[in-house]
Amino acid sequence: MEIDEEEKIIKNRLIYKDAIIKRAFKKYLQFIATLNEPSTGEQTAQEQYDKCVNAYLQLSRELSSFELVIQKAQTISDIGNEELQYYDQLYQQRTMEIENEKKEIAQLKEQLSYEKIQRQYKEQYLSLYKLINEKPSIEQSESEILQAQKELDEITDQMTKTNNKLELRSKQFQLLLHTLNELDMNLDNGQVVTTTTTTQEQPIQIDQQPPQQQDVIDADKMET
C-alpha cells in the first residue's frame, strides 16, 4: 500500500514538472512568434514592442518558475545525497561497531572458558587440600613408621628367640629319643643285671646325668 502511494506521488511530480516544461516551451514559442510576427498597418511600433515585452515577461516568469523547480529539485537531490552519505557513514559505523562487538564477544567467550578452567583447577586444588589435611602429617607418619619399625624389630627378636628355643627343644627331644633307644638296646642285650650290680657297688647319685643330656639342660636354663 505504501509503495503504491509513493509511486503515485512520484508520478504526480513528474507530470507537474512535465507541465511546467510544456508551459515554458509554449511561452517560448509564443515569444518567438511575436518576434517574427510581421508588422501591419493597424499596429504601431509601440504596440508591437509592448506585445514582445509582454511575451518576454511571460516567458521569463515561466523560466523563473522552471528554474525554481530545478533549484528545488537540486536542493532535494543535495539533501538526498547528504542523507545518503550520512546513512552510508552510519552504516559503516554500525558495521564497525558490530565487528567490535563480535570481537568483544569472542574475547569474552575466551575469558569465560579460561575462568571455567581456572575454577576447575581451584576446585581440584581445594579437593586435594582437604584430602591432604585429612592425612597425617610427615612428622606423624615418620613417628608411626618408627614405632612400627620398633614393633617389627621386637617381633623379629621374639621370633628369633622362639626359633632358638624351638630348636633347643628339638635337640632335647632328639637326645631323649636317642637315650631311650640306647636304654632299649641295653635291655635287649641283657645288660640289666650288670647295671644292677654296678649300682649296688656305687652309691646312687640322683643329680648326675649323662653329659650330652646335661649340656642340653644347661643350654635350656640359659635360654630360659
Tab-separated table of C-alpha atoms in Angstrom:
chain	number	residue	atom	x	y	z
A	1	MET	CA	0.000	0.000	0.000
A	2	GLU	CA	2.782	2.414	0.866
A	3	ILE	CA	4.672	1.542	-2.343
A	4	ASP	CA	1.618	2.384	-4.446
A	5	GLU	CA	1.277	5.757	-2.727
A	6	GLU	CA	4.970	6.545	-3.303
A	7	GLU	CA	4.671	5.624	-6.980
A	8	LYS	CA	1.616	7.853	-7.269
A	9	ILE	CA	3.427	10.787	-5.681
A	10	ILE	CA	6.431	10.342	-7.996
A	11	LYS	CA	4.139	10.126	-10.993
A	12	ASN	CA	2.345	13.343	-9.995
A	13	ARG	CA	5.673	15.123	-9.561
A	14	LEU	CA	6.839	14.027	-12.994
A	15	ILE	CA	3.557	15.160	-14.528
A	16	TYR	CA	3.832	18.500	-12.728
A	17	LYS	CA	7.381	19.018	-13.955
A	18	ASP	CA	6.377	17.979	-17.452
A	19	ALA	CA	3.529	20.519	-17.387
A	20	ILE	CA	5.929	23.293	-16.345
A	21	ILE	CA	8.285	22.396	-19.168
A	22	LYS	CA	5.420	22.371	-21.626
A	23	ARG	CA	4.186	25.772	-20.441
A	24	ALA	CA	7.671	27.245	-20.637
A	25	PHE	CA	8.192	25.783	-24.095
A	26	LYS	CA	4.807	27.164	-25.142
A	27	LYS	CA	5.684	30.649	-23.898
A	28	TYR	CA	9.000	30.368	-25.711
A	29	LEU	CA	7.223	29.563	-28.965
A	30	GLN	CA	4.805	32.456	-28.385
A	31	PHE	CA	7.719	34.794	-27.776
A	32	ILE	CA	9.451	33.644	-30.982
A	33	ALA	CA	6.201	34.011	-32.882
A	34	THR	CA	5.721	37.517	-31.504
A	35	LEU	CA	9.212	38.489	-32.593
A	36	ASN	CA	8.724	37.051	-36.055
A	37	GLU	CA	5.216	38.448	-36.427
A	38	PRO	CA	5.183	40.890	-39.356
A	39	SER	CA	4.072	44.407	-38.612
A	40	THR	CA	0.764	45.588	-40.002
A	41	GLY	CA	-0.606	48.979	-40.586
A	42	GLU	CA	-3.089	48.628	-37.812
A	43	GLN	CA	-0.344	48.106	-35.135
A	44	THR	CA	2.071	50.783	-34.218
A	45	ALA	CA	5.673	50.128	-33.375
A	46	GLN	CA	4.977	50.771	-29.715
A	47	GLU	CA	2.189	48.228	-29.625
A	48	GLN	CA	4.446	45.709	-31.333
A	49	TYR	CA	7.150	46.438	-28.805
A	50	ASP	CA	4.769	46.142	-25.861
A	51	LYS	CA	3.500	42.856	-27.215
A	52	CYS	CA	7.056	41.493	-27.453
A	53	VAL	CA	7.864	42.737	-23.977
A	54	ASN	CA	4.740	41.093	-22.622
A	55	ALA	CA	5.638	37.785	-24.306
A	56	TYR	CA	9.176	38.084	-22.955
A	57	LEU	CA	7.935	38.706	-19.436
A	58	GLN	CA	5.610	35.723	-19.624
A	59	LEU	CA	8.492	33.577	-20.880
A	60	SER	CA	10.722	34.918	-18.114
A	61	ARG	CA	8.143	34.066	-15.469
A	62	GLU	CA	7.806	30.558	-16.815
A	63	LEU	CA	11.584	30.151	-16.959
A	64	SER	CA	11.860	31.538	-13.421
A	65	SER	CA	9.245	29.068	-12.249
A	66	PHE	CA	11.083	26.290	-14.070
A	67	GLU	CA	14.399	27.436	-12.559
A	68	LEU	CA	12.796	27.483	-9.126
A	69	VAL	CA	11.573	23.946	-9.670
A	70	ILE	CA	15.051	22.924	-10.821
A	71	GLN	CA	16.652	24.573	-7.774
A	72	LYS	CA	14.122	22.879	-5.543
A	73	ALA	CA	14.842	19.554	-7.193
A	74	GLN	CA	18.583	20.227	-6.882
A	75	THR	CA	18.149	21.073	-3.219
A	76	ILE	CA	16.144	17.914	-2.655
A	77	SER	CA	18.792	15.963	-4.551
A	78	ASP	CA	21.568	17.515	-2.448
A	79	ILE	CA	19.653	16.757	0.729
A	80	GLY	CA	19.089	13.217	-0.504
A	81	ASN	CA	22.798	12.835	-1.271
A	82	GLU	CA	23.694	14.213	2.142
A	83	GLU	CA	21.245	11.854	3.791
A	84	LEU	CA	22.593	9.006	1.684
A	85	GLN	CA	26.126	9.915	2.702
A	86	TYR	CA	25.024	10.211	6.324
A	87	TYR	CA	23.337	6.820	6.250
A	88	ASP	CA	26.345	5.347	4.469
A	89	GLN	CA	28.623	6.664	7.203
A	90	LEU	CA	26.133	5.465	9.805
A	91	TYR	CA	26.076	2.049	8.142
A	92	GLN	CA	29.874	1.872	8.158
A	93	GLN	CA	29.909	2.999	11.779
A	94	ARG	CA	27.322	0.399	12.752
A	95	THR	CA	29.248	-2.230	10.803
A	96	MET	CA	32.422	-1.344	12.699
A	97	GLU	CA	30.526	-1.403	15.980
A	98	ILE	CA	29.085	-4.819	15.118
A	99	GLU	CA	32.567	-6.129	14.270
A	100	ASN	CA	33.910	-4.705	17.526
A	101	GLU	CA	31.037	-6.307	19.415
A	102	LYS	CA	31.787	-9.634	17.722
A	103	LYS	CA	35.447	-9.351	18.709
A	104	GLU	CA	34.470	-8.417	22.256
A	105	ILE	CA	32.055	-11.356	22.423
A	106	ALA	CA	34.821	-13.679	21.179
A	107	GLN	CA	37.190	-12.288	23.821
A	108	LEU	CA	34.536	-12.711	26.499
A	109	LYS	CA	33.996	-16.300	25.390
A	110	GLU	CA	37.735	-16.974	25.652
A	111	GLN	CA	37.841	-15.281	29.046
A	112	LEU	CA	34.816	-17.283	30.197
A	113	SER	CA	36.469	-20.508	29.043
A	114	TYR	CA	39.662	-19.507	30.869
A	115	GLU	CA	37.694	-18.680	34.015
A	116	LYS	CA	35.937	-22.050	33.854
A	117	ILE	CA	39.294	-23.848	33.597
A	118	GLN	CA	40.691	-21.797	36.474
A	119	ARG	CA	37.599	-22.594	38.527
A	120	GLN	CA	38.068	-26.315	37.838
A	121	TYR	CA	41.721	-26.034	38.876
A	122	LYS	CA	40.671	-24.224	42.043
A	123	GLU	CA	38.090	-26.886	42.894
A	124	GLN	CA	40.655	-29.635	42.276
A	125	TYR	CA	43.175	-27.773	44.424
A	126	LEU	CA	40.644	-27.431	47.260
A	127	SER	CA	39.794	-31.129	46.995
A	128	LEU	CA	43.479	-32.064	47.163
A	129	TYR	CA	43.980	-29.629	50.040
A	130	LYS	CA	41.128	-31.216	52.002
A	131	LEU	CA	42.436	-34.697	51.196
A	132	ILE	CA	45.947	-33.761	52.313
A	133	ASN	CA	44.635	-32.244	55.534
A	134	GLU	CA	42.745	-35.453	56.261
A	135	LYS	CA	46.005	-37.411	56.028
A	136	PRO	CA	48.543	-37.369	58.887
A	137	SER	CA	51.492	-35.012	58.704
A	138	ILE	CA	55.016	-36.041	57.679
A	139	GLU	CA	56.240	-35.903	61.280
A	140	GLN	CA	53.344	-38.042	62.441
A	141	SER	CA	53.879	-40.500	59.595
A	142	GLU	CA	57.597	-40.753	60.383
A	143	SER	CA	56.786	-41.294	64.064
A	144	GLU	CA	54.299	-44.037	63.178
A	145	ILE	CA	56.848	-45.629	60.837
A	146	LEU	CA	59.499	-45.605	63.573
A	147	GLN	CA	57.038	-47.093	66.052
A	148	ALA	CA	56.052	-49.781	63.554
A	149	GLN	CA	59.730	-50.485	62.826
A	150	LYS	CA	60.396	-50.782	66.550
A	151	GLU	CA	57.492	-53.183	66.975
A	152	LEU	CA	58.699	-55.152	63.956
A	153	ASP	CA	62.190	-55.385	65.439
A	154	GLU	CA	60.717	-56.592	68.726
A	155	ILE	CA	58.605	-59.178	66.924
A	156	THR	CA	61.641	-60.275	64.885
A	157	ASP	CA	63.728	-60.585	68.054
A	158	GLN	CA	60.944	-62.542	69.738
A	159	MET	CA	60.670	-64.818	66.703
A	160	THR	CA	64.437	-65.377	66.793
A	161	LYS	CA	64.282	-66.306	70.458
A	162	THR	CA	61.294	-68.553	69.833
A	163	ASN	CA	63.076	-70.281	66.947
A	164	ASN	CA	66.176	-70.792	69.072
A	165	LYS	CA	64.076	-72.196	71.888
A	166	LEU	CA	62.215	-74.431	69.466
A	167	GLU	CA	65.496	-75.657	68.029
A	168	LEU	CA	66.743	-76.355	71.552
A	169	ARG	CA	63.582	-78.281	72.396
A	170	SER	CA	64.021	-80.255	69.190
A	171	LYS	CA	67.564	-81.166	70.160
A	172	GLN	CA	66.405	-82.150	73.635
A	173	PHE	CA	63.669	-84.295	72.166
A	174	GLN	CA	66.138	-85.980	69.798
A	175	LEU	CA	68.507	-86.587	72.695
A	176	LEU	CA	65.681	-88.081	74.714
A	177	LEU	CA	64.779	-90.378	71.861
A	178	HIS	CA	68.430	-91.361	71.491
A	179	THR	CA	68.688	-92.111	75.220
A	180	LEU	CA	65.503	-94.142	75.178
A	181	ASN	CA	66.800	-96.025	72.161
A	182	GLU	CA	70.072	-96.835	73.959
A	183	LEU	CA	68.172	-97.983	77.042
A	184	ASP	CA	66.007	-100.171	74.914
A	185	MET	CA	69.063	-101.693	73.224
A	186	ASN	CA	70.770	-102.275	76.571
A	187	LEU	CA	67.693	-104.030	77.882
A	188	ASP	CA	67.609	-106.210	74.821
A	189	ASN	CA	71.325	-107.189	75.243
A	190	GLY	CA	70.859	-108.380	78.874
A	191	GLN	CA	72.808	-105.621	80.496
A	192	VAL	CA	70.223	-105.006	83.172
A	193	VAL	CA	71.977	-107.350	85.674
A	194	THR	CA	75.304	-105.672	85.088
A	195	THR	CA	73.776	-102.322	85.591
A	196	THR	CA	72.120	-103.507	88.811
A	197	THR	CA	75.429	-104.873	90.142
A	198	THR	CA	77.151	-101.643	89.336
A	199	THR	CA	74.533	-99.625	91.094
A	200	GLN	CA	74.885	-101.785	94.206
A	201	GLU	CA	78.638	-101.276	94.298
A	202	GLN	CA	78.430	-97.495	93.787
A	203	PRO	CA	76.178	-95.057	95.640
A	204	ILE	CA	73.321	-93.679	93.603
A	205	GLN	CA	73.840	-90.020	92.511
A	206	ILE	CA	70.464	-88.566	91.793
A	207	ASP	CA	71.724	-85.310	90.324
A	208	GLN	CA	74.216	-86.987	87.976
A	209	GLN	CA	73.013	-87.209	84.338
A	210	PRO	CA	74.587	-88.158	81.031
A	211	PRO	CA	76.988	-85.482	79.681
A	212	GLN	CA	75.051	-84.808	76.478
A	213	GLN	CA	71.741	-84.522	78.302
A	214	GLN	CA	73.335	-82.269	80.922
A	215	ASP	CA	74.635	-79.896	78.226
A	216	VAL	CA	71.210	-79.637	76.670
A	217	ILE	CA	69.567	-78.911	80.018
A	218	ASP	CA	72.171	-76.254	80.817
A	219	ALA	CA	71.515	-74.587	77.459
A	220	ASP	CA	67.797	-74.692	78.198
A	221	LYS	CA	68.335	-72.968	81.531
A	222	MET	CA	70.451	-70.290	79.928
A	223	GLU	CA	67.806	-69.687	77.273
A	224	THR	CA	65.105	-69.518	79.947
